[in-house]
Tab-separated table of C-alpha atoms in Angstrom:
chain	number	residue	atom	x	y	z
E	1	MET	CA	12.861	1.840	26.195
E	2	SER	CA	10.916	0.758	23.573
E	3	ASN	CA	10.521	0.665	19.578
E	4	THR	CA	8.244	3.187	18.314
E	5	VAL	CA	6.446	2.827	15.666
E	6	LEU	CA	4.551	5.252	13.230
E	7	ILE	CA	2.357	2.931	10.843
E	8	THR	CA	0.506	5.370	8.047
E	9	GLY	CA	-2.988	4.219	6.770
E	10	ALA	CA	-3.407	2.553	9.898
E	11	HIS	CA	-6.940	3.251	9.460
E	12	GLY	CA	-7.066	0.785	6.313
E	13	PHE	CA	-7.274	-3.054	6.456
E	14	ILE	CA	-3.818	-3.830	6.565
E	15	GLY	CA	-2.681	-1.103	8.562
E	16	ARG	CA	-4.951	-1.904	11.547
E	17	HIS	CA	-3.874	-5.300	11.158
E	18	ILE	CA	0.170	-4.552	11.699
E	19	ALA	CA	-0.826	-2.129	14.200
E	20	ARG	CA	-2.255	-4.506	16.511
E	21	HIS	CA	0.249	-7.620	15.703
E	22	LEU	CA	2.425	-5.075	16.688
E	23	LYS	CA	1.182	-3.466	19.845
E	24	LEU	CA	0.790	-7.143	20.836
E	25	ALA	CA	4.692	-7.492	20.495
E	26	GLY	CA	5.193	-5.007	23.025
E	27	TRP	CA	5.769	-1.921	20.290
E	28	THR	CA	4.463	1.705	21.149
E	29	VAL	CA	2.183	2.194	18.132
E	30	LEU	CA	1.273	5.779	16.528
E	31	GLY	CA	-1.160	5.767	13.661
E	32	ILE	CA	-2.024	8.907	11.133
E	33	GLY	CA	-4.178	8.996	7.989
E	34	HIS	CA	-7.801	9.449	6.888
E	35	GLY	CA	-10.354	8.381	9.037
E	36	GLN	CA	-11.889	8.633	12.494
E	37	TRP	CA	-11.773	6.524	15.367
E	38	SER	CA	-13.357	6.446	18.825
E	39	THR	CA	-10.838	5.873	21.446
E	40	ASP	CA	-11.873	2.702	22.427
E	41	THR	CA	-11.759	1.244	18.925
E	42	CYS	CA	-8.061	2.973	18.324
E	43	HIS	CA	-7.264	1.110	21.763
E	44	GLU	CA	-8.911	-2.003	20.443
E	45	TRP	CA	-6.667	-1.986	16.957
E	46	GLY	CA	-3.326	-1.433	18.723
E	47	ILE	CA	-3.254	2.049	18.469
E	48	ASP	CA	-1.820	3.875	21.191
E	49	ARG	CA	-2.285	7.729	19.773
E	50	TRP	CA	-4.169	8.535	16.631
E	51	ALA	CA	-3.911	11.376	14.576
E	52	ALA	CA	-6.562	11.746	11.281
E	53	SER	CA	-4.403	13.661	9.392
E	54	GLU	CA	-3.084	14.290	5.798
E	55	VAL	CA	-0.434	11.825	5.219
E	56	ASP	CA	2.142	14.778	4.227
E	57	LEU	CA	5.375	16.520	5.945
E	58	GLU	CA	3.205	18.951	7.325
E	59	GLY	CA	0.874	16.461	8.690
E	60	LEU	CA	3.379	14.192	10.393
E	61	GLU	CA	5.944	17.292	11.894
E	62	THR	CA	2.664	19.100	13.287
E	63	ASN	CA	1.428	15.184	14.972
E	64	PHE	CA	4.764	13.462	15.510
E	65	GLY	CA	6.944	15.495	15.106
E	66	HIS	CA	8.320	15.825	18.802
E	67	GLU	CA	7.717	11.556	19.227
E	68	CYS	CA	11.211	9.203	19.410
E	69	ILE	CA	10.039	7.347	16.080
E	70	THR	CA	12.426	4.213	15.570
E	71	HIS	CA	10.526	2.686	12.771
E	72	ILE	CA	7.647	3.663	9.539
E	73	VAL	CA	5.227	1.443	8.178
E	74	HIS	CA	4.160	3.373	5.014
E	75	CYS	CA	1.125	1.580	4.382
E	76	ALA	CA	-1.075	4.966	2.960
E	77	GLY	CA	-1.719	4.991	-0.764
E	78	SER	CA	-3.866	3.813	-3.107
E	79	GLY	CA	-5.026	0.268	-3.256
E	80	SER	CA	-6.647	-0.341	-6.580
E	81	VAL	CA	-6.362	-0.737	-10.254
E	82	GLY	CA	-9.535	0.349	-11.395
E	83	PHE	CA	-9.022	3.693	-9.600
E	84	SER	CA	-5.817	4.501	-10.739
E	85	PHE	CA	-7.177	4.580	-14.744
E	86	GLU	CA	-10.604	6.570	-13.489
E	87	TYR	CA	-8.128	8.810	-11.163
E	88	PRO	CA	-4.358	8.592	-12.377
E	89	LEU	CA	-4.233	12.419	-10.768
E	90	GLN	CA	-5.646	10.962	-7.299
E	91	ASP	CA	-3.627	7.870	-7.421
E	92	PHE	CA	-0.082	9.611	-7.927
E	93	GLU	CA	-1.213	11.354	-5.335
E	94	ARG	CA	-1.666	8.636	-2.752
E	95	SER	CA	0.877	6.595	-3.812
E	96	VAL	CA	4.053	8.699	-4.838
E	97	SER	CA	3.447	12.260	-2.844
E	98	THR	CA	2.931	10.274	0.701
E	99	THR	CA	5.789	8.042	0.514
E	100	ILE	CA	8.299	11.282	-0.345
E	101	HIS	CA	6.952	12.806	2.841
E	102	VAL	CA	7.376	9.674	4.478
E	103	LEU	CA	10.640	9.701	3.718
E	104	GLU	CA	11.751	12.693	4.061
E	105	PHE	CA	9.697	13.198	7.659
E	106	ALA	CA	12.614	9.842	8.187
E	107	ARG	CA	15.234	11.801	7.302
E	108	THR	CA	15.342	14.630	8.765
E	109	ARG	CA	14.578	12.770	12.188
E	110	SER	CA	17.415	12.837	14.948
E	111	CYS	CA	17.552	9.390	15.038
E	112	PRO	CA	17.954	7.261	12.667
E	113	VAL	CA	14.421	5.716	11.355
E	114	LYS	CA	14.123	2.098	9.773
E	115	THR	CA	10.826	2.580	7.142
E	116	ILE	CA	9.213	-0.391	5.697
E	117	PHE	CA	7.223	-0.131	2.064
E	118	LEU	CA	4.448	-1.915	1.527
E	119	SER	CA	4.274	-1.971	-2.383
E	120	THR	CA	2.674	-4.210	-4.964
E	121	ALA	CA	3.223	-7.152	-6.993
E	122	GLY	CA	1.384	-4.748	-9.885
E	123	VAL	CA	5.179	-3.381	-10.287
E	124	TYR	CA	5.859	-6.344	-12.157
E	125	GLY	CA	3.300	-6.600	-14.969
E	126	HIS	CA	3.369	-8.758	-17.201
E	127	VAL	CA	5.787	-11.767	-16.600
E	128	ALA	CA	7.242	-14.207	-18.758
E	129	SER	CA	7.346	-16.824	-16.137
E	130	LEU	CA	6.274	-18.180	-12.502
E	131	PRO	CA	7.267	-17.715	-9.560
E	132	ILE	CA	8.427	-14.191	-9.543
E	133	LYS	CA	11.820	-13.346	-8.263
E	134	GLU	CA	12.325	-9.904	-6.614
E	135	SER	CA	14.974	-9.092	-9.297
E	136	THR	CA	12.522	-9.571	-12.056
E	137	ASP	CA	12.536	-6.706	-14.485
E	138	CYS	CA	9.313	-4.659	-13.556
E	139	GLN	CA	6.658	-3.230	-16.482
E	140	PRO	CA	4.142	-2.218	-15.090
E	141	VAL	CA	0.571	-2.511	-16.708
E	142	SER	CA	-1.860	0.221	-14.680
E	143	PRO	CA	-1.328	3.136	-13.397
E	144	TYR	CA	-1.855	1.870	-10.049
E	145	GLY	CA	1.684	-0.281	-10.894
E	146	MET	CA	3.727	2.506	-12.521
E	147	HIS	CA	3.002	4.579	-9.341
E	148	LYS	CA	3.672	2.003	-6.560
E	149	LYS	CA	7.034	1.480	-8.634
E	150	ILE	CA	7.735	4.970	-8.655
E	151	ALA	CA	7.369	4.903	-5.076
E	152	GLU	CA	9.626	2.335	-4.593
E	153	GLU	CA	12.245	3.885	-6.822
E	154	LEU	CA	12.295	6.996	-4.340
E	155	CYS	CA	12.780	4.883	-1.446
E	156	GLN	CA	15.662	3.466	-3.386
E	157	SER	CA	16.573	7.085	-4.210
E	158	TYR	CA	16.107	7.720	-0.204
E	159	ALA	CA	18.552	5.114	1.107
E	160	THR	CA	21.253	5.760	-1.301
E	161	HIS	CA	21.797	9.308	-1.154
E	162	PHE	CA	20.627	9.647	2.468
E	163	LEU	CA	21.515	6.250	4.148
E	164	LEU	CA	18.089	5.778	4.854
E	165	ASP	CA	17.281	1.935	5.958
E	166	VAL	CA	14.302	1.419	3.817
E	167	SER	CA	12.815	-2.759	2.671
E	168	VAL	CA	10.008	-2.767	0.015
E	169	VAL	CA	7.514	-5.060	0.781
E	170	ARG	CA	5.630	-6.575	-2.668
E	171	LEU	CA	2.400	-7.807	-1.513
E	172	PHE	CA	0.798	-10.166	-3.523
E	173	SER	CA	-3.129	-11.025	-3.015
E	174	VAL	CA	-3.966	-10.009	0.514
E	175	TYR	CA	-7.094	-10.943	1.902
E	176	GLY	CA	-8.765	-11.632	5.123
E	177	LYS	CA	-11.297	-11.218	7.337
E	178	GLY	CA	-12.978	-7.608	7.319
E	179	LEU	CA	-11.662	-6.722	3.657
E	180	ARG	CA	-14.739	-5.003	2.103
E	181	LYS	CA	-13.475	-5.037	-1.051
E	182	GLN	CA	-11.774	-7.129	-3.952
E	183	LEU	CA	-12.420	-10.180	-5.536
E	184	LEU	CA	-13.441	-12.541	-2.045
E	185	TRP	CA	-15.840	-9.876	-0.895
E	186	ASP	CA	-16.894	-9.052	-4.605
E	187	ALA	CA	-17.625	-13.011	-5.043
E	188	CYS	CA	-19.306	-13.049	-1.520
E	189	VAL	CA	-21.467	-10.410	-2.708
E	190	LYS	CA	-22.644	-11.782	-6.239
E	191	ALA	CA	-23.385	-15.389	-4.224
E	192	LYS	CA	-25.913	-13.965	-1.668
E	193	ALA	CA	-27.847	-12.076	-5.155
E	194	GLY	CA	-27.589	-15.356	-7.227
E	195	ASP	CA	-24.784	-13.598	-9.629
E	196	ARG	CA	-22.195	-15.876	-10.741
E	197	GLN	CA	-20.668	-13.952	-13.478
E	198	PHE	CA	-16.516	-12.736	-13.067
E	199	PHE	CA	-14.726	-11.344	-15.732
E	200	GLY	CA	-11.401	-13.749	-16.950
E	201	THR	CA	-11.455	-16.872	-17.207
E	202	GLY	CA	-11.093	-18.493	-14.220
E	203	GLN	CA	-7.445	-19.813	-15.344
E	204	GLU	CA	-5.818	-16.606	-14.539
E	205	VAL	CA	-3.581	-17.417	-10.932
E	206	ARG	CA	-2.662	-15.615	-7.982
E	207	ASP	CA	-0.908	-16.035	-4.712
E	208	TRP	CA	-2.700	-15.523	-1.812
E	209	ILE	CA	-1.368	-14.224	1.832
E	210	HIS	CA	-3.399	-13.741	4.600
E	211	VAL	CA	-3.054	-10.310	6.159
E	212	ALA	CA	-2.472	-12.291	9.675
E	213	ASP	CA	0.738	-13.318	7.827
E	214	VAL	CA	1.733	-9.927	6.152
E	215	ALA	CA	1.715	-8.081	10.136
E	216	THR	CA	4.315	-11.231	10.783
E	217	LEU	CA	6.242	-10.765	7.931
E	218	VAL	CA	6.352	-6.454	8.331
E	219	GLU	CA	7.424	-7.605	12.237
E	220	THR	CA	10.162	-9.595	10.574
E	221	LEU	CA	11.182	-6.767	8.611
E	222	LEU	CA	11.320	-4.132	11.100
E	223	VAL	CA	13.532	-6.101	13.746
E	224	ASP	CA	16.042	-7.729	11.208
E	225	LYS	CA	19.250	-5.620	10.822
E	226	THR	CA	19.729	-5.206	7.024
E	227	ARG	CA	20.815	-1.816	6.237
E	228	GLY	CA	20.330	0.350	2.998
E	229	TYR	CA	17.475	-0.696	0.463
E	230	ALA	CA	16.038	-4.059	0.228
E	231	VAL	CA	12.828	-5.660	-1.434
E	232	TYR	CA	11.147	-8.766	-0.548
E	233	ASN	CA	8.163	-10.401	-1.942
E	234	GLY	CA	4.912	-10.552	0.574
E	235	GLY	CA	3.355	-14.096	-0.979
E	236	SER	CA	2.769	-17.485	0.382
E	237	GLY	CA	4.474	-19.084	-2.612
E	238	ASN	CA	1.424	-20.955	-4.068
E	239	GLY	CA	-0.289	-20.108	-7.009
E	240	VAL	CA	-4.305	-20.572	-6.916
E	241	LYS	CA	-6.526	-20.299	-10.096
E	242	ILE	CA	-9.127	-17.610	-9.354
E	243	GLN	CA	-11.740	-20.281	-10.527
E	244	ASP	CA	-10.155	-22.652	-7.312
E	245	ILE	CA	-10.283	-20.001	-5.040
E	246	LEU	CA	-13.695	-19.232	-5.870
E	247	ASN	CA	-15.348	-22.632	-5.767
E	248	LEU	CA	-13.780	-22.370	-2.066
E	249	LEU	CA	-15.337	-19.976	-1.333
E	250	PHE	CA	-18.986	-20.945	-2.734
E	251	GLY	CA	-18.433	-23.940	-1.454
E	252	TYR	CA	-18.144	-22.692	1.749
E	253	LEU	CA	-21.283	-20.054	1.492
E	254	ASN	CA	-23.198	-23.260	0.958
E	255	SER	CA	-23.723	-21.613	-2.467
E	256	PRO	CA	-26.192	-23.761	-4.858
E	257	ILE	CA	-24.654	-21.953	-8.060
E	258	GLN	CA	-21.173	-22.355	-9.136
E	259	PRO	CA	-18.648	-19.126	-10.997
E	260	GLU	CA	-19.051	-18.620	-14.281
E	261	PHE	CA	-16.277	-16.446	-16.599
E	262	THR	CA	-17.030	-14.090	-19.241
E	263	GLY	CA	-13.351	-15.091	-20.938
E	264	LYS	CA	-12.782	-11.490	-20.828
E	265	ALA	CA	-9.616	-10.059	-18.756
E	266	LYS	CA	-10.057	-7.208	-16.586
E	267	LYS	CA	-8.000	-4.310	-17.918
E	268	GLY	CA	-4.066	-4.082	-16.040
E	269	ASP	CA	-5.207	-7.302	-14.791
E	270	PRO	CA	-2.051	-9.585	-15.765
E	271	ILE	CA	-2.560	-13.426	-16.194
E	272	GLY	CA	-0.516	-14.946	-13.525
E	273	TYR	CA	1.428	-14.291	-10.411
E	274	VAL	CA	3.312	-16.023	-8.030
E	275	ALA	CA	5.640	-15.278	-5.711
E	276	ASP	CA	9.173	-16.706	-5.111
E	277	VAL	CA	9.725	-16.160	-1.455
E	278	HIS	CA	13.291	-17.515	-0.815
E	279	LEU	CA	14.333	-14.286	0.221
E	280	ALA	CA	11.611	-13.474	3.008
E	281	HIS	CA	12.073	-17.128	4.549
E	282	ALA	CA	15.339	-16.936	4.441
E	283	LEU	CA	14.647	-14.154	7.436
E	284	GLY	CA	12.897	-16.663	9.159
E	285	TRP	CA	9.660	-16.130	8.204
E	286	LYS	CA	6.843	-17.880	6.788
E	287	PRO	CA	3.582	-17.802	6.132
E	288	LEU	CA	1.001	-19.661	8.825
E	289	VAL	CA	-2.726	-19.336	7.317
E	290	GLN	CA	-3.422	-22.081	5.113
E	291	LEU	CA	-5.405	-21.017	2.210
E	292	ASN	CA	-8.345	-23.417	2.896
E	293	ASP	CA	-8.540	-22.141	6.908
E	294	GLY	CA	-8.685	-18.528	5.360
E	295	VAL	CA	-11.372	-18.953	3.126
E	296	ARG	CA	-13.341	-20.827	5.526
E	297	GLU	CA	-12.846	-17.930	8.025
E	298	TYR	CA	-13.944	-15.552	5.444
E	299	ALA	CA	-17.016	-17.067	4.423
E	300	ASP	CA	-17.713	-17.375	7.955
E	301	TRP	CA	-17.285	-13.961	8.539
E	302	PHE	CA	-19.291	-12.414	5.449
E	303	ARG	CA	-22.598	-14.294	6.846
E	304	MET	CA	-21.778	-12.958	9.828
E	305	ALA	CA	-21.262	-9.137	8.829
E	306	LEU	CA	-24.188	-8.882	6.452
């Protein structure tokens, strides 16, 4: 019998890439969350059955209560620091409330269910040194990071008290063609409009991981035999200055302008993030997409998309 994975938030950017990767690897893939799919598009992204529903216990039980689910990948949740400052209650509900409903659904299955929770490097907040180890104290500097931290603590609680197998992946800066938000998208839109102004100094450092590498990391964790609760960084292990990646992107866009920086940081935006990825590497996983190739791919996609 093949493994059956339920992906929450499978209509989203990361969720759909994970779905397609797992389907190609032989999994039966179920999906739940917001968004409407045509049957053809749903299958194109590897989803055998899709439920347009809230990610809560009622929605999970109604749509998948009788399925023999062996694994859950919980992608549903907030994905914006800015949104969390403007709408903290909704951000809490998206990140924290959905997580406890997913964990409770996993707890009440008749057979063991391994759960992967996609968290964020934003739980770390401002750090004293790089790269960041999973053991680093978490001091979030935004509601977004705080809510993900609370969700992680719920995962640990369910692993401790109910013996669930739960792995947390703290994703760093995920990118890839098709992502219509965050830095690369905003930069492409600005370059097209002739706008060169960006927040910060350009010296801020980020660790970029292609969504294809996120998908392979998730699969690695799904089949890993580690029991109980575990936390892994999901990054490349390489730090890149914002100025450098924008210069690279503008070059691939053949833009006649170069990015400039205001010197003013965005609220809740730490100076530097680089992942220590030794724990993920110890599982046999390594990212394969080189940043130059991924940024070129993104620029090519943007030109075709607009």
